[in-house]
Amino acid sequence: MTARSGGGRVGNLPTDVTSFVGRRREITEARRLLASSRLLTLTGPGGVGKTRLALRVAEAARRSFPDGVWLIELADLSDPSLLAHTTAEALGLHVETSGDPVDLVIDHLAARTSLLVLDNCEHLVEPCALFVADLLRSCPRLTVLATGRQSLGVYGESIQLVPPLPVPDPDGELSTEALARYDSVVLFAERARAVLPGFDPGAADPQVLARLCRELDGIPLAIELAAVWLRALSLGQLEERVAERYRLLTTGPRSAPTRQRTLRALIDWSHDLCSRPEQLLWARASVFSGGFDLEAVEAVGGGEGVAAEEIPDLVRSLVDKSILIREEQGGAVRYRMLETVREYGQERLAAAGEDPAVRRRHRDWYADLIARFEAEWIGSEQEAWLARLQHEHANLREALRFCLDRPEEAVVALRMATEIDEYWSIRGINTEARYWLDRALAASPEPSRERVSALCLNAWYALLQGDTKAALPLLAEAEELIDAVGGGGRAAFVAQVRGMAALFSGDLDRAAVLLGEALDTFREGRPRGELFALSMLGLAEGLRGERARGLAHLEECLTLAGRRGEVYWRSWALWALAFLELGHDLDRAEAAAKEALAVHGRMQSKLGAGFTLETLAWVSARQGRGARAATLFGAVAAAWRQMGATPDGFLPVAAAHRHHVALVREALGGERFETAFRQGERMTAPRALDYALETPGAAKPEPRASGPRSPLTPRERQVAELLAEGLSNKEIAARLVVSTRTAETHVDHILSKLGLTSRAQVAAWSAAHDPAPSPAAD
């Protein structure tokens, strides 16, 4: 299944790029280079607009990449070993295998015509170069658009220097109409109106405006920083001060290019115009990665020179001065810095000698946040907590890295990594979780309760990834340490993980014994473990023939979860209930599975959604709705591929899967089964969810158009079917023995006639108008 950004678009590009002016020539040139080269790197100094240009180019080129355009943001990634994992995460892949995440990304992209936008590569040039080279070598239909302050140096790379915006010619015409032809003037006027609604460039002195844009060298970031000061200065005063600043340029390396020194001088000037508390908060806030909220900066940014009660007003002032960027995400306000501004703040923080202390406060804040997550997880705010930790993922990495850079702090990293275990699992970040746990265990070898917990959790993630060979030694060491460090709950955790290993392998009797032992201990005030053990013990007992006992445990889990407002383990108990009721009460099984799937969908739990989609396919098979079952099998096959996983590691599910697939294939016949299966396989993740839940008006394919009612000509219909196969325009032309231009014309006509905006939408339309019987007709 493929993630979408909305509006039928495949990919994750933002839908809006603010403050983008001009660049038509650069966009045209970049599209030309993308058409002839599989790697294009946009280079240029900080603040020149590389990211915004890349996003516009990617948006403009969307139709050439039917399998998606994906943005991989690297500015907040400082650990090169997480590059492939970050890419997999952006692609919506759930890393569930024990292999290299690079292999997962390659497997996903190998047969797809996609565009990856790797943004801000300059601090990871060598690892990015190696990664991109691997991708391009193994994925023949992949194109990469990178941005950075230097090229990657990969064979076949095209390089496009992003210039500053054009500035007025000092000897040219300076009328209002003439100035409007310069993008630097247009951008300045746009940003000026944003801070001073009454600003009228036509009423301004054209010579002053022209000089100002020339002084700013046409650098977009410099123009935006300068325009902010029109709140306090007239245009003439602003031009005089900028000109004076550059004439007396004393900051920044003299060997640096003039434009880089110009931007540095502008940021210096913005810094000088800030009050001392604003300067301090700017520097201290630079330790955040990926943004922060007000509560976090209040905890980290206070101290000498900045009173805690001042911080809300200081944040507001820094937003007004364009040092901080305010964003709303899910109803919550967060702040971030442009990377150039953040780097400047970090330099100031280091120069002041405050870097270690402020980074420690940053670590302490996120350690406390994780501890609150652990304490409050079993409650009614689970979805809100997941969203919050998702926003803070980059900061969690920075906090863990702070600990691991200091041996005496490594035990804190062990505690942090284990306290957010549900976050790692639900979001499918198991490979990264194992990475941090491996590093923390290596850095903190001394016996401790934190080490026991980390060993158990690391073993659990290894089991989820089918890596039993790695899991067993970890559990053995944990058992050896328990006697030395104490802690009955940790012994129960070992028993629980061993019980799950037995359940995965089909040893149901041993699984029931071990999970029962864990449950007895977890009942003593450990609700997280109790709900886990109840749900999986209920499943194990039911599958081994103790249906009444199994259902009783599941009902107890549902009751306890309901009292606390908990939904995650409730959803797993509902899934287990659906599994056990398959041969007894199909209506109850279907209702339980659909309720579980709705929760897994909201939580973006790919593993939970995969298992539950699978179970709904079994329900449909037993209901005699063969085409629906086959379509669901197709959807779940795509889901497993996207996760890089397989249900084969869980033998009870694998056995049920094979049985029901054979049942449906026999009922439908091979051809009808494959047609319905392919239809499900082509569904996007949201559409598969709607289809499985039978959401009114969303899940059913449109009735097939035929004969004269079809808006497409026979040739256009043929092209639409080839689009559904994932073919590029060039491949369609070769298949139909026509020119590439003719194929492009057919695609444009199809999009126009159907009122669609992407090739992926055409593929979905073609699937919905397939001549095979519709699954909705069951």
mmCIF file of N, CA, C and O in Angstrom, residues 56-108:
data_model
loop_
_atom_site.group_PDB
_atom_site.id
_atom_site.type_symbol
_atom_site.label_atom_id
_atom_site.label_comp_id
_atom_site.label_asym_id
_atom_site.label_seq_id
_atom_site.Cartn_x
_atom_site.Cartn_y
_atom_site.Cartn_z
ATOM 1 N N ARG A 56 9.296 22.985 -5.598
ATOM 2 C CA ARG A 56 8.541 23.432 -6.769
ATOM 3 C C ARG A 56 8.854 22.564 -7.981
ATOM 4 O O ARG A 56 7.970 22.218 -8.759
ATOM 5 N N VAL A 57 10.113 22.213 -8.158
ATOM 6 C CA VAL A 57 10.499 21.356 -9.283
ATOM 7 C C VAL A 57 9.841 19.987 -9.140
ATOM 8 O O VAL A 57 9.299 19.439 -10.105
ATOM 9 N N ALA A 58 9.879 19.441 -7.934
ATOM 10 C CA ALA A 58 9.272 18.127 -7.700
ATOM 11 C C ALA A 58 7.776 18.163 -7.964
ATOM 12 O O ALA A 58 7.216 17.244 -8.570
ATOM 13 N N GLU A 59 7.132 19.230 -7.523
ATOM 14 C CA GLU A 59 5.687 19.364 -7.756
ATOM 15 C C GLU A 59 5.404 19.455 -9.255
ATOM 16 O O GLU A 59 4.466 18.835 -9.771
ATOM 17 N N ALA A 60 6.211 20.240 -9.961
ATOM 18 C CA ALA A 60 5.991 20.419 -11.399
ATOM 19 C C ALA A 60 6.235 19.127 -12.173
ATOM 20 O O ALA A 60 5.638 18.908 -13.234
ATOM 21 N N ALA A 61 7.105 18.271 -11.652
ATOM 22 C CA ALA A 61 7.465 17.043 -12.367
ATOM 23 C C ALA A 61 6.645 15.837 -11.916
ATOM 24 O O ALA A 61 6.909 14.713 -12.354
ATOM 25 N N ARG A 62 5.652 16.051 -11.076
ATOM 26 C CA ARG A 62 4.920 14.940 -10.465
ATOM 27 C C ARG A 62 4.425 13.901 -11.469
ATOM 28 O O ARG A 62 4.527 12.696 -11.249
ATOM 29 N N ARG A 63 3.852 14.390 -12.571
ATOM 30 C CA ARG A 63 3.222 13.460 -13.513
ATOM 31 C C ARG A 63 4.222 12.501 -14.155
ATOM 32 O O ARG A 63 3.829 11.463 -14.675
ATOM 33 N N SER A 64 5.475 12.840 -14.115
ATOM 34 C CA SER A 64 6.491 11.953 -14.679
ATOM 35 C C SER A 64 6.856 10.820 -13.728
ATOM 36 O O SER A 64 7.611 9.927 -14.112
ATOM 37 N N PHE A 65 6.328 10.859 -12.490
ATOM 38 C CA PHE A 65 6.685 9.856 -11.478
ATOM 39 C C PHE A 65 5.411 9.267 -10.869
ATOM 40 O O PHE A 65 4.994 9.648 -9.767
ATOM 41 N N PRO A 66 4.776 8.335 -11.582
ATOM 42 C CA PRO A 66 3.469 7.830 -11.153
ATOM 43 C C PRO A 66 3.500 7.085 -9.826
ATOM 44 O O PRO A 66 2.465 6.943 -9.178
ATOM 45 N N ASP A 67 4.671 6.599 -9.418
ATOM 46 C CA ASP A 67 4.735 5.845 -8.171
ATOM 47 C C ASP A 67 5.126 6.703 -6.970
ATOM 48 O O ASP A 67 5.386 6.178 -5.885
ATOM 49 N N GLY A 68 5.163 8.022 -7.167
ATOM 50 C CA GLY A 68 5.311 8.883 -6.004
ATOM 51 C C GLY A 68 6.508 9.795 -6.032
ATOM 52 O O GLY A 68 7.550 9.499 -6.621
ATOM 53 N N VAL A 69 6.344 10.948 -5.402
ATOM 54 C CA VAL A 69 7.408 11.925 -5.184
ATOM 55 C C VAL A 69 7.537 12.071 -3.671
ATOM 56 O O VAL A 69 6.575 12.434 -2.993
ATOM 57 N N TRP A 70 8.716 11.803 -3.151
ATOM 58 C CA TRP A 70 8.900 11.684 -1.700
ATOM 59 C C TRP A 70 9.983 12.639 -1.212
ATOM 60 O O TRP A 70 11.084 12.663 -1.748
ATOM 61 N N LEU A 71 9.661 13.392 -0.172
ATOM 62 C CA LEU A 71 10.611 14.329 0.435
ATOM 63 C C LEU A 71 11.283 13.663 1.629
ATOM 64 O O LEU A 71 10.608 13.196 2.552
ATOM 65 N N ILE A 72 12.624 13.623 1.613
ATOM 66 C CA ILE A 72 13.413 13.076 2.717
ATOM 67 C C ILE A 72 14.170 14.252 3.333
ATOM 68 O O ILE A 72 15.133 14.755 2.745
ATOM 69 N N GLU A 73 13.736 14.714 4.478
ATOM 70 C CA GLU A 73 14.331 15.891 5.115
ATOM 71 C C GLU A 73 15.489 15.456 6.009
ATOM 72 O O GLU A 73 15.298 14.699 6.954
ATOM 73 N N LEU A 74 16.679 15.956 5.718
ATOM 74 C CA LEU A 74 17.890 15.506 6.400
ATOM 75 C C LEU A 74 18.502 16.560 7.308
ATOM 76 O O LEU A 74 19.489 16.275 7.986
ATOM 77 N N ALA A 75 17.944 17.763 7.355
ATOM 78 C CA ALA A 75 18.559 18.836 8.136
ATOM 79 C C ALA A 75 18.695 18.455 9.603
ATOM 80 O O ALA A 75 19.664 18.826 10.264
ATOM 81 N N ASP A 76 17.723 17.702 10.121
ATOM 82 C CA ASP A 76 17.733 17.359 11.542
ATOM 83 C C ASP A 76 18.380 16.009 11.822
ATOM 84 O O ASP A 76 18.339 15.524 12.950
ATOM 85 N N LEU A 77 18.959 15.387 10.805
ATOM 86 C CA LEU A 77 19.587 14.079 10.984
ATOM 87 C C LEU A 77 21.097 14.257 11.064
ATOM 88 O O LEU A 77 21.738 14.674 10.099
ATOM 89 N N SER A 78 21.663 13.952 12.199
ATOM 90 C CA SER A 78 23.113 14.109 12.351
ATOM 91 C C SER A 78 23.842 12.777 12.382
ATOM 92 O O SER A 78 25.067 12.750 12.328
ATOM 93 N N ASP A 79 23.116 11.674 12.467
ATOM 94 C CA ASP A 79 23.728 10.354 12.540
ATOM 95 C C ASP A 79 23.602 9.669 11.179
ATOM 96 O O ASP A 79 22.512 9.264 10.778
ATOM 97 N N PRO A 80 24.685 9.522 10.441
ATOM 98 C CA PRO A 80 24.587 8.946 9.084
ATOM 99 C C PRO A 80 24.073 7.519 9.063
ATOM 100 O O PRO A 80 23.526 7.075 8.061
ATOM 101 N N SER A 81 24.217 6.782 10.169
ATOM 102 C CA SER A 81 23.756 5.392 10.183
ATOM 103 C C SER A 81 22.239 5.286 10.135
ATOM 104 O O SER A 81 21.701 4.208 9.893
ATOM 105 N N LEU A 82 21.533 6.415 10.362
ATOM 106 C CA LEU A 82 20.068 6.404 10.316
ATOM 107 C C LEU A 82 19.531 6.941 8.994
ATOM 108 O O LEU A 82 18.326 7.137 8.854
ATOM 109 N N LEU A 83 20.406 7.174 8.032
ATOM 110 C CA LEU A 83 19.976 7.742 6.753
ATOM 111 C C LEU A 83 18.969 6.836 6.042
ATOM 112 O O LEU A 83 17.909 7.280 5.602
ATOM 113 N N ALA A 84 19.297 5.554 5.911
ATOM 114 C CA ALA A 84 18.391 4.635 5.209
ATOM 115 C C ALA A 84 17.096 4.462 5.972
ATOM 116 O O ALA A 84 16.017 4.376 5.386
ATOM 117 N N HIS A 85 17.192 4.411 7.303
ATOM 118 C CA HIS A 85 15.978 4.254 8.106
ATOM 119 C C HIS A 85 15.073 5.466 7.966
ATOM 120 O O HIS A 85 13.848 5.342 7.858
ATOM 121 N N THR A 86 15.667 6.667 7.957
ATOM 122 C CA THR A 86 14.878 7.885 7.788
ATOM 123 C C THR A 86 14.176 7.881 6.436
ATOM 124 O O THR A 86 13.013 8.288 6.316
ATOM 125 N N THR A 87 14.870 7.402 5.417
ATOM 126 C CA THR A 87 14.261 7.312 4.088
ATOM 127 C C THR A 87 13.110 6.313 4.084
ATOM 128 O O THR A 87 12.037 6.588 3.540
ATOM 129 N N ALA A 88 13.322 5.158 4.695
ATOM 130 C CA ALA A 88 12.261 4.148 4.760
ATOM 131 C C ALA A 88 11.043 4.700 5.486
ATOM 132 O O ALA A 88 9.895 4.494 5.075
ATOM 133 N N GLU A 89 11.299 5.425 6.562
ATOM 134 C CA GLU A 89 10.194 5.999 7.340
ATOM 135 C C GLU A 89 9.405 7.008 6.503
ATOM 136 O O GLU A 89 8.169 7.021 6.512
ATOM 137 N N ALA A 90 10.109 7.851 5.745
ATOM 138 C CA ALA A 90 9.427 8.825 4.896
ATOM 139 C C ALA A 90 8.615 8.146 3.802
ATOM 140 O O ALA A 90 7.564 8.647 3.388
ATOM 141 N N LEU A 91 9.074 6.986 3.338
ATOM 142 C CA LEU A 91 8.348 6.235 2.316
ATOM 143 C C LEU A 91 7.169 5.468 2.890
ATOM 144 O O LEU A 91 6.410 4.847 2.146
ATOM 145 N N GLY A 92 7.019 5.513 4.212
ATOM 146 C CA GLY A 92 5.927 4.789 4.837
ATOM 147 C C GLY A 92 6.219 3.321 5.034
ATOM 148 O O GLY A 92 5.315 2.516 5.237
ATOM 149 N N LEU A 93 7.510 2.945 4.997
ATOM 150 C CA LEU A 93 7.882 1.541 5.139
ATOM 151 C C LEU A 93 8.099 1.205 6.601
ATOM 152 O O LEU A 93 8.698 1.968 7.351
ATOM 153 N N HIS A 94 7.636 0.051 6.986
ATOM 154 C CA HIS A 94 7.721 -0.431 8.357
ATOM 155 C C HIS A 94 8.842 -1.454 8.398
ATOM 156 O O HIS A 94 8.715 -2.538 7.843
ATOM 157 N N VAL A 95 9.966 -1.090 9.001
ATOM 158 C CA VAL A 95 11.152 -1.931 8.936
ATOM 159 C C VAL A 95 10.982 -3.109 9.885
ATOM 160 O O VAL A 95 11.174 -2.988 11.080
ATOM 161 N N GLU A 96 10.587 -4.241 9.335
ATOM 162 C CA GLU A 96 10.277 -5.399 10.168
ATOM 163 C C GLU A 96 11.243 -6.567 9.945
ATOM 164 O O GLU A 96 11.073 -7.609 10.505
ATOM 165 N N THR A 97 12.192 -6.431 9.062
ATOM 166 C CA THR A 97 13.146 -7.509 8.851
ATOM 167 C C THR A 97 14.446 -7.186 9.557
ATOM 168 O O THR A 97 14.720 -6.042 9.908
ATOM 169 N N SER A 98 15.246 -8.213 9.757
ATOM 170 C CA SER A 98 16.507 -7.996 10.471
ATOM 171 C C SER A 98 17.614 -7.546 9.536
ATOM 172 O O SER A 98 18.742 -7.359 9.955
ATOM 173 N N GLY A 99 17.319 -7.398 8.267
ATOM 174 C CA GLY A 99 18.336 -6.993 7.306
ATOM 175 C C GLY A 99 18.589 -5.503 7.332
ATOM 176 O O GLY A 99 18.068 -4.759 8.149
ATOM 177 N N ASP A 100 19.400 -5.068 6.388
ATOM 178 C CA ASP A 100 19.778 -3.667 6.262
ATOM 179 C C ASP A 100 18.590 -2.852 5.752
ATOM 180 O O ASP A 100 17.956 -3.238 4.757
ATOM 181 N N PRO A 101 18.267 -1.704 6.405
ATOM 182 C CA PRO A 101 17.181 -0.859 5.884
ATOM 183 C C PRO A 101 17.422 -0.404 4.448
ATOM 184 O O PRO A 101 16.471 -0.119 3.730
ATOM 185 N N VAL A 102 18.695 -0.347 4.023
ATOM 186 C CA VAL A 102 18.971 0.004 2.631
ATOM 187 C C VAL A 102 18.314 -1.007 1.698
ATOM 188 O O VAL A 102 17.728 -0.652 0.670
ATOM 189 N N ASP A 103 18.368 -2.282 2.072
ATOM 190 C CA ASP A 103 17.762 -3.330 1.241
ATOM 191 C C ASP A 103 16.256 -3.154 1.164
ATOM 192 O O ASP A 103 15.648 -3.386 0.117
ATOM 193 N N LEU A 104 15.644 -2.753 2.284
ATOM 194 C CA LEU A 104 14.196 -2.544 2.289
ATOM 195 C C LEU A 104 13.812 -1.409 1.342
ATOM 196 O O LEU A 104 12.866 -1.526 0.563
ATOM 197 N N VAL A 105 14.562 -0.307 1.405
ATOM 198 C CA VAL A 105 14.284 0.827 0.517
ATOM 199 C C VAL A 105 14.480 0.414 -0.942
ATOM 200 O O VAL A 105 13.650 0.728 -1.807
ATOM 201 N N ILE A 106 15.544 -0.315 -1.213
ATOM 202 C CA ILE A 106 15.809 -0.763 -2.586
ATOM 203 C C ILE A 106 14.701 -1.686 -3.073
ATOM 204 O O ILE A 106 14.198 -1.549 -4.194
ATOM 205 N N ASP A 107 14.302 -2.643 -2.237
ATOM 206 C CA ASP A 107 13.226 -3.565 -2.630
ATOM 207 C C ASP A 107 11.944 -2.806 -2.956
ATOM 208 O O ASP A 107 11.228 -3.147 -3.893
ATOM 209 N N HIS A 108 11.676 -1.757 -2.181
ATOM 210 C CA HIS A 108 10.444 -0.992 -2.389
ATOM 211 C C HIS A 108 10.503 -0.173 -3.674
ATOM 212 O O HIS A 108 9.498 -0.040 -4.382
#
